[in-house]
Structure formats: structure tokens, C-alpha cells
Amino acid sequence: MEATAKAHTNIALIKYWGKRDEELFLPMNNSLSITLDQFYTITSVQFCECLTADKFYLNETLATDDETKKISELLDLIRKLSGVKMFAVVDSLNKVPTAAGFASSASGFAALAAAATKAIGMDIDEQTLSTIARRGSGSACRSIYGGYVEWQKGELLDGTDSYAEQVLHEKEWDLTILSVLLEPKEKKILSREGMRRSVETSPFYQGWLETVDEDLEVAKQAINERNFEMLGEVLERNAMKMHATTLGANPPFMYWQSATFDVMEKVQELRESGFRAYFTIDAGPNVKVLCQPKDEEYVRGALMALTPVQDVYTCHPGPGISYLPHTKRKTCC
Ligand code: 2P0
């Protein structure tokens, strides 16, 4: 009863910001992302009668109780759905530069959901897999698919209609996503707390909700028409609106640092000099810059020249879930 799966992380162009049900990870709004080719998690899961508790290794090291608890919560759901009661040994390798503001939770929980459901013998389609990955971390439901992906928020109370779907295959439109690594400083407000506080206290959250569907439609039209400028403009203003909700929260908070502004200004300067480049920022200080592949070397060079920039990773649209031959590096019995 074992399986290994690989999932890539994703970057939201239209953000998931706010939950309507925290326990079931149900979002307030639809979101849209690109799955990235460079960053991924490979997870092996083995269920075995010999185990008396779940065991979780992260990058070759036995994980803390808190980290293992999150894994066990998703495994509990999978045990409940399958009717199998065994515990599992989980072995995860994360190729995600978490310091660069990429949530490893998206690729991590997508890979875990895929490997665990396969190992336990569940025969499910990708849509159902997406709803299961969502229960580990919301954005993980988008990492089941490659390319351009929309997470449908759904309407049902039980969340069975809240899953992701592919909008466009990764091979259908190439874009460059430059992930700009700034000096790592510890994130003060986790996204989970940040979205909760914005929903509950920010007067700007209503404005977010009132306009996000329109942003999503514009983004989808831009993807359909392969209109880079239209996509860039809408993803940048959507990110700015998400961050505006944090400024209006009580107490207010801000994910940006001074280096974040340096990158934002550089992107605006690049645009003024004729390069189509646009930024987006998640729940942290780091910036992702989107541009066209023909411009990626120039734009990367301009970003690397900024003093607070430590590195810039070049990414392109990447694939969805894949299953690998099982690699048994950590054994249970
Ligand atoms: C996104 N973020 O759409 C948004 C934009 C951060 C900012 O999804 O609470 O780790 O586990 O569902 O998925 C990060 O939040 O949050 C995220 P949970 P998650 O990518």
C-alpha cells in the first residue's frame, strides 16, 4: 500500500483571499493560477499495519509534532473516505524555495493527497482529488492541474463543488514568471491569519469581493486571447487590491518591505521604457514578475541589479500531478 506523487507549486494571478468556511477550506472567491515548472514536492506514502501513528519526514528529517499533525489531519480524511484505518509513513522532498515566498503548502498537500489516495487504493478522478488536496491547504487544489488553473469556489455547504479546473494547458501559452528573492526575513502574519483578519475587520474587503469576479473574467479572456498586456494589467491590480484589504484591517498589517517597493518601482520603470512586465505579490514581501519569454533575460538582469535582490528564479508554466515509481527511502517495519 504505497505510492509516490509529484506536484508543482502555483502562483495566483487572481488571488484566493478569504474563507467562507475555515474547517473545509472553502473560499469567498474564485481564483486563478499558473502552475510553475521549477518548484515541486515529491511525496511517498506507505500505509502499514505495523505503525501506531503517522510518521512524517520532511527533506530527510523527522518532522515536528506540529508539522506531522497537519499531515495526519489530511490522512484522517483519506482514511475516513476509504474506510482503511492504517497509519502511514510519509516521506516528502520539497524543491520549493520557501524563502522566496512560494508556499510549499500548495505542492506539498497536492502531492500528499495524490500519493495517499493512490497508496490507500482509492479510485478517484482529478476533480475529487482537487477537493481532497484543498482540505490540506486551499491553494493545493490548484496544483493538481498544470498550466492555467481556476479554483471554483463552489456553493454547496459540504464543499464538494469547490475544486480546481484547467483553463489552458501549460504548452498552449508560454509566459515567464520571475521569482524575485529578497533578503529573507521571517513572515510575521501567516496567510491564514491575514485572510481571516481582512475578512473580519477590513472595510476594503467588501470592495475586494465586489470586483474580484470581474478581474477573473478579464484574466480568463486575456488567457483565451493570449493577450499578455491585458493579463498583466489585471493581475497587478488584483494583487494591489488584495494587499489594500490588509491596510484597512484592524489591527492593520502589511506584507511589503522597503525592498518590495524597490522591485515594484523597477517593474514600473521597465514598463515606461517599453518592456511589458507586471508584478504580483502574495502573503509575504517577495515579488513575482511576469513578462514574455523574449524579454526574460533583460528583465531578469534589471531585477538582479537591484541591491536588495538576492536571486531571481526563472519559471514557466508547468505540469499537473504525476505519479512516480515508488521510492522507499524511509521504511516503516
Ligand atoms: C493564493 N495565497 O491565491 C493566495 C494569495 C496567499 C495570497 O493561497 O489557509 O496556504 O492553507 O488555505 O493556500 C496562501 O494560502 O492558505 C494563498 P490556506 P494557503 O495563492
Coordinates of C-alpha atoms and ligand atoms in Angstrom, one line a residue:
M1 CA 0.0 0.0 0.0
E2 CA 2.4 2.6 -1.2
A3 CA 2.7 5.3 -3.9
T4 CA 4.8 8.3 -4.8
A5 CA 3.5 11.5 -6.4
K6 CA 5.0 14.8 -7.7
A7 CA 3.2 18.1 -7.6
H8 CA 4.3 21.6 -8.7
T9 CA 3.6 24.8 -6.8
N10 CA 1.5 27.6 -8.3
I11 CA 1.3 31.4 -8.3
A12 CA -2.1 33.1 -8.2
L13 CA -2.8 35.7 -10.8
I14 CA -6.3 36.3 -9.3
K15 CA -5.9 35.7 -5.6
Y16 CA -7.6 33.4 -3.1
W17 CA -8.2 35.8 -0.2
G18 CA -10.7 34.9 2.4
K19 CA -12.5 31.8 3.5
R20 CA -16.2 31.3 4.0
D21 CA -15.6 28.1 5.9
E22 CA -12.3 27.7 7.7
E23 CA -12.7 24.0 8.5
L24 CA -13.5 22.9 5.0
F25 CA -11.1 25.4 3.3
L26 CA -14.0 27.0 1.3
P27 CA -13.0 30.3 -0.3
M28 CA -15.0 33.5 -0.6
N29 CA -14.0 33.9 -4.3
N30 CA -12.8 32.0 -7.3
S31 CA -9.1 32.3 -8.0
L32 CA -6.8 31.7 -11.0
S33 CA -3.2 30.5 -11.0
I34 CA -0.3 29.3 -13.1
T35 CA 1.4 26.0 -12.1
L36 CA 5.2 26.5 -12.2
D37 CA 7.7 24.2 -13.8
Q38 CA 10.6 24.8 -11.4
F39 CA 9.3 24.2 -7.9
Y40 CA 7.8 21.0 -6.7
T41 CA 7.3 18.4 -4.0
I42 CA 7.8 14.7 -4.3
T43 CA 6.0 12.7 -1.6
S44 CA 6.0 8.9 -0.9
V45 CA 3.3 7.4 1.3
Q46 CA 3.2 3.9 2.7
F47 CA 0.3 2.6 4.8
C48 CA 1.3 -0.2 7.1
E49 CA -0.3 -2.3 9.8
C50 CA 2.9 -2.1 11.9
L51 CA 2.5 1.6 12.5
T52 CA 0.9 3.0 15.7
A53 CA 0.9 6.6 14.5
D54 CA 1.7 8.6 11.3
K55 CA 5.4 9.4 10.7
F56 CA 6.4 12.3 8.6
Y57 CA 9.9 13.0 7.1
L58 CA 10.4 16.4 5.5
N59 CA 13.6 16.7 3.5
E60 CA 15.1 13.6 5.1
T61 CA 14.4 14.8 8.7
L62 CA 11.7 13.6 11.0
A63 CA 9.2 16.5 11.2
T64 CA 8.0 18.2 14.4
D65 CA 4.7 17.2 16.1
D66 CA 3.0 20.3 14.7
E67 CA 4.1 19.6 11.1
T68 CA 3.0 15.9 11.5
K69 CA -0.4 17.0 12.9
K70 CA -1.3 18.9 9.7
I71 CA -0.3 15.8 7.6
S72 CA -2.3 13.5 9.9
E73 CA -5.4 15.7 9.5
L74 CA -5.4 15.2 5.8
L75 CA -4.6 11.4 6.2
D76 CA -7.5 11.2 8.6
L77 CA -9.8 12.5 5.9
I78 CA -8.4 10.0 3.4
R79 CA -8.8 7.1 5.9
K80 CA -12.4 8.2 6.6
L81 CA -13.2 8.3 2.8
S82 CA -11.5 5.0 2.1
G83 CA -12.5 3.1 5.2
V84 CA -8.9 1.9 5.7
K85 CA -7.6 2.5 9.2
M86 CA -3.8 2.1 8.9
F87 CA -1.3 4.7 9.7
A88 CA 1.3 5.9 7.2
V89 CA 4.9 6.8 6.8
V90 CA 5.2 10.0 4.7
D91 CA 8.4 11.0 3.1
S92 CA 8.5 14.4 1.4
L93 CA 11.2 16.2 -0.6
N94 CA 10.5 19.9 -1.1
K95 CA 12.1 21.6 -4.1
V96 CA 10.5 24.9 -3.3
P97 CA 12.5 27.9 -2.2
T98 CA 10.1 28.8 0.7
A99 CA 12.3 31.8 1.5
A100 CA 11.2 33.2 -1.9
G101 CA 7.7 33.4 -0.8
F102 CA 6.5 30.3 -2.6
A103 CA 4.1 28.5 -0.4
S104 CA 5.3 24.9 -0.3
S105 CA 1.9 24.0 1.1
A106 CA 0.3 24.1 -2.4
S107 CA 2.7 21.5 -3.9
G108 CA 3.1 19.7 -0.5
F109 CA -0.6 19.0 0.1
A110 CA -1.3 18.3 -3.6
A111 CA 1.5 15.6 -3.7
L112 CA 0.4 14.2 -0.3
A113 CA -3.3 13.9 -1.4
A114 CA -2.3 12.2 -4.7
A115 CA 0.2 9.8 -3.2
A116 CA -2.0 8.9 -0.2
T117 CA -5.2 8.3 -2.1
K118 CA -3.3 6.1 -4.6
A119 CA -1.5 4.2 -1.9
I120 CA -4.7 3.5 0.0
G121 CA -6.4 2.2 -3.2
M122 CA -9.0 4.9 -3.9
D123 CA -10.0 5.2 -7.5
I124 CA -10.9 8.9 -7.9
D125 CA -10.9 11.4 -10.7
E126 CA -8.8 14.6 -10.6
Q127 CA -11.7 16.8 -9.6
T128 CA -12.3 14.7 -6.4
L129 CA -8.5 14.7 -5.8
S130 CA -8.6 18.5 -6.0
T131 CA -11.3 18.7 -3.3
I132 CA -9.2 16.4 -1.1
A133 CA -6.0 18.5 -1.6
R134 CA -8.0 21.6 -0.8
R135 CA -8.5 20.3 2.8
G136 CA -4.8 20.4 3.4
S137 CA -4.3 23.9 2.1
G138 CA -6.6 25.9 -0.2
S139 CA -4.2 26.7 -2.9
A140 CA -3.2 23.0 -3.1
C141 CA -6.4 22.2 -5.0
R142 CA -5.0 24.2 -8.0
S143 CA -1.7 22.3 -8.0
I144 CA -3.5 19.1 -9.2
Y145 CA -3.5 20.6 -12.7
G146 CA -0.8 22.0 -15.0
G147 CA -0.8 25.3 -16.8
Y148 CA -3.5 27.9 -16.2
V149 CA -6.0 26.8 -13.5
E150 CA -9.2 28.2 -12.0
W151 CA -10.4 27.2 -8.5
Q152 CA -14.2 27.3 -8.5
K153 CA -15.3 28.5 -5.1
G154 CA -18.5 26.4 -5.2
E155 CA -21.8 27.0 -3.5
L156 CA -22.5 23.8 -1.5
L157 CA -22.0 23.8 2.3
D158 CA -20.1 20.4 2.2
G159 CA -17.6 21.8 -0.3
T160 CA -18.0 19.0 -2.9
D161 CA -18.3 21.6 -5.7
S162 CA -15.2 23.6 -4.6
Y163 CA -12.4 22.3 -6.8
A164 CA -10.0 23.5 -9.5
E165 CA -10.1 23.0 -13.2
Q166 CA -7.6 23.6 -16.0
V167 CA -8.3 26.7 -18.1
L168 CA -5.4 26.2 -20.5
H169 CA -2.7 23.6 -20.9
E170 CA 0.8 24.6 -20.0
K171 CA 2.0 24.0 -23.5
E172 CA -0.6 26.3 -25.0
W173 CA 0.8 29.6 -23.9
D174 CA 4.4 30.3 -22.6
L175 CA 5.0 33.1 -20.2
T176 CA 7.9 33.8 -17.9
I177 CA 7.4 34.1 -14.2
L178 CA 10.5 35.6 -12.5
S179 CA 10.5 34.9 -8.8
V180 CA 12.5 37.6 -7.0
L181 CA 14.2 36.5 -3.8
L182 CA 14.7 39.4 -1.3
E183 CA 16.6 39.2 1.9
P184 CA 14.8 36.5 3.9
K185 CA 13.0 37.9 7.0
E186 CA 10.5 35.9 8.9
K187 CA 6.9 36.2 7.9
K188 CA 5.0 37.9 10.7
I189 CA 1.4 37.3 9.7
L190 CA 0.7 33.9 8.1
S191 CA -1.7 34.0 5.2
R192 CA -4.3 32.0 7.1
E193 CA -4.4 34.7 9.9
G194 CA -4.0 37.5 7.3
M195 CA -7.1 36.5 5.3
R196 CA -9.2 35.9 8.4
R197 CA -8.4 39.4 9.8
S198 CA -9.1 41.0 6.4
V199 CA -12.5 39.3 6.1
E200 CA -13.5 40.1 9.6
T201 CA -12.3 43.7 10.0
S202 CA -11.3 45.4 6.8
P203 CA -13.8 47.8 5.3
F204 CA -12.0 47.3 2.0
Y205 CA -12.8 43.5 1.9
Q206 CA -16.2 44.3 0.5
G207 CA -14.6 46.2 -2.4
W208 CA -12.4 43.1 -3.0
L209 CA -15.4 40.9 -3.2
E210 CA -17.3 43.2 -5.4
T211 CA -14.6 43.4 -8.0
V212 CA -12.8 40.1 -8.0
D213 CA -15.2 38.3 -10.3
E214 CA -14.8 41.0 -12.9
D215 CA -11.0 40.7 -12.6
L216 CA -11.3 36.9 -13.1
E217 CA -13.3 37.3 -16.2
V218 CA -10.8 39.8 -17.7
A219 CA -8.0 37.4 -16.8
K220 CA -9.7 34.4 -18.5
Q221 CA -10.5 36.5 -21.6
A222 CA -6.8 37.6 -21.7
I223 CA -5.7 33.9 -21.4
N224 CA -8.1 32.8 -24.2
E225 CA -6.9 35.6 -26.4
R226 CA -3.2 35.2 -25.4
N227 CA -3.3 38.9 -24.6
F228 CA -0.3 39.4 -22.3
E229 CA -0.8 43.1 -21.6
M230 CA -4.4 42.6 -20.7
L231 CA -3.5 39.7 -18.3
G232 CA -0.6 41.7 -16.8
E233 CA -2.7 44.7 -16.1
V234 CA -5.4 42.8 -14.3
L235 CA -3.1 40.5 -12.3
E236 CA -1.2 43.6 -11.0
R237 CA -4.3 45.5 -9.9
N238 CA -5.8 42.3 -8.4
A239 CA -2.7 41.8 -6.2
M240 CA -2.8 45.5 -5.2
K241 CA -6.4 45.2 -4.1
M242 CA -5.7 42.1 -2.1
H243 CA -2.9 44.0 -0.2
A244 CA -5.2 47.0 0.2
T245 CA -7.5 44.8 2.4
T246 CA -4.6 44.3 4.8
L247 CA -4.0 48.0 5.1
G248 CA -7.7 48.5 6.2
A249 CA -7.7 45.6 8.7
N250 CA -7.9 46.1 12.4
P251 CA -5.1 46.0 13.5
P252 CA -3.7 46.9 10.1
F253 CA -0.8 44.9 8.7
M254 CA 1.4 44.9 5.5
Y255 CA 3.3 42.2 3.8
W256 CA 5.6 44.6 1.9
Q257 CA 9.1 45.6 3.0
S258 CA 11.1 48.5 1.5
A259 CA 12.8 46.1 -0.9
T260 CA 9.3 45.1 -2.1
F261 CA 8.8 48.7 -3.2
D262 CA 12.2 48.8 -5.0
V263 CA 11.1 45.8 -7.2
M264 CA 7.6 47.3 -7.8
E265 CA 9.2 50.6 -8.9
K266 CA 11.7 48.8 -11.2
V267 CA 8.8 47.0 -12.9
Q268 CA 7.0 50.3 -13.4
E269 CA 10.2 51.8 -14.9
L270 CA 10.7 48.8 -17.2
R271 CA 7.2 49.4 -18.5
E272 CA 7.9 53.1 -19.1
S273 CA 10.9 52.0 -21.2
G274 CA 8.7 49.7 -23.3
F275 CA 9.1 46.3 -21.6
R276 CA 5.9 44.6 -20.8
A277 CA 6.5 43.4 -17.2
Y278 CA 3.9 43.1 -14.4
F279 CA 4.2 42.2 -10.7
T280 CA 2.2 40.2 -8.2
I281 CA 2.8 39.7 -4.5
D282 CA 1.5 37.0 -2.1
A283 CA 1.3 36.9 1.6
G284 CA 4.9 38.0 2.1
P285 CA 7.5 40.5 0.9
N286 CA 8.8 38.8 -2.2
V287 CA 7.6 39.7 -5.7
K288 CA 6.9 37.7 -8.8
V289 CA 7.4 39.5 -12.1
L290 CA 5.6 38.2 -15.2
C291 CA 7.0 39.0 -18.7
Q292 CA 7.1 37.5 -22.1
P293 CA 9.8 34.8 -22.8
K294 CA 11.6 37.1 -25.3
D295 CA 12.1 39.7 -22.6
E296 CA 13.0 37.4 -19.7
E297 CA 16.8 37.8 -19.9
Y298 CA 16.7 41.6 -20.0
V299 CA 14.1 41.8 -17.2
R300 CA 15.9 39.3 -15.1
G301 CA 19.1 41.3 -15.4
A302 CA 17.4 44.6 -14.5
L303 CA 16.0 42.9 -11.3
M304 CA 19.3 41.3 -10.4
A305 CA 20.9 44.7 -10.5
L306 CA 18.8 45.9 -7.6
T307 CA 20.8 45.9 -4.3
P308 CA 18.3 44.1 -2.1
V309 CA 17.6 41.3 -4.7
Q310 CA 19.4 38.1 -3.8
D311 CA 18.4 35.9 -6.7
V312 CA 15.8 35.7 -9.4
Y313 CA 14.4 32.3 -10.4
T314 CA 13.1 31.9 -14.0
C315 CA 9.9 29.8 -14.2
H316 CA 7.4 28.9 -16.9
P317 CA 4.0 27.1 -16.9
G318 CA 4.5 23.6 -15.5
P319 CA 2.6 20.3 -15.4
G320 CA 0.0 18.9 -13.0
I321 CA 0.2 15.9 -10.7
S322 CA 2.3 12.9 -11.9
Y323 CA 2.9 9.5 -10.2
L324 CA 6.5 8.2 -10.0
P325 CA 7.8 4.7 -9.3
H326 CA 7.7 4.3 -5.5
T327 CA 10.9 5.2 -3.9
K328 CA 11.2 3.6 -0.5
R329 CA 13.8 5.6 1.4
K330 CA 12.1 5.6 4.8
T331 CA 10.6 2.2 5.8
C332 CA 8.0 1.5 8.4
C333 CA 8.8 -2.1 9.5
Ligands
2P0_1 C1 -3.3 32.5 -3.4 N1 -2.5 32.8 -1.1 O1 -4.2 32.6 -4.1 C2 -3.3 33.3 -2.1 C3 -2.8 34.7 -2.4 C4 -1.7 33.8 -0.4 C5 -2.0 35.1 -1.1 O2 -3.3 30.8 -1.2 O3 -5.2 28.8 4.7 O4 -1.5 28.4 2.1 O5 -3.8 26.9 3.8 O6 -5.9 27.7 2.6 O7 -3.4 28.2 0.4 C6 -1.8 31.1 0.5 O8 -2.7 30.5 1.3 O9 -3.9 29.1 2.7 C7 -2.6 31.5 -0.6 P1 -4.7 28.1 3.5 P2 -2.9 28.9 1.6 O10 -2.2 31.8 -3.7

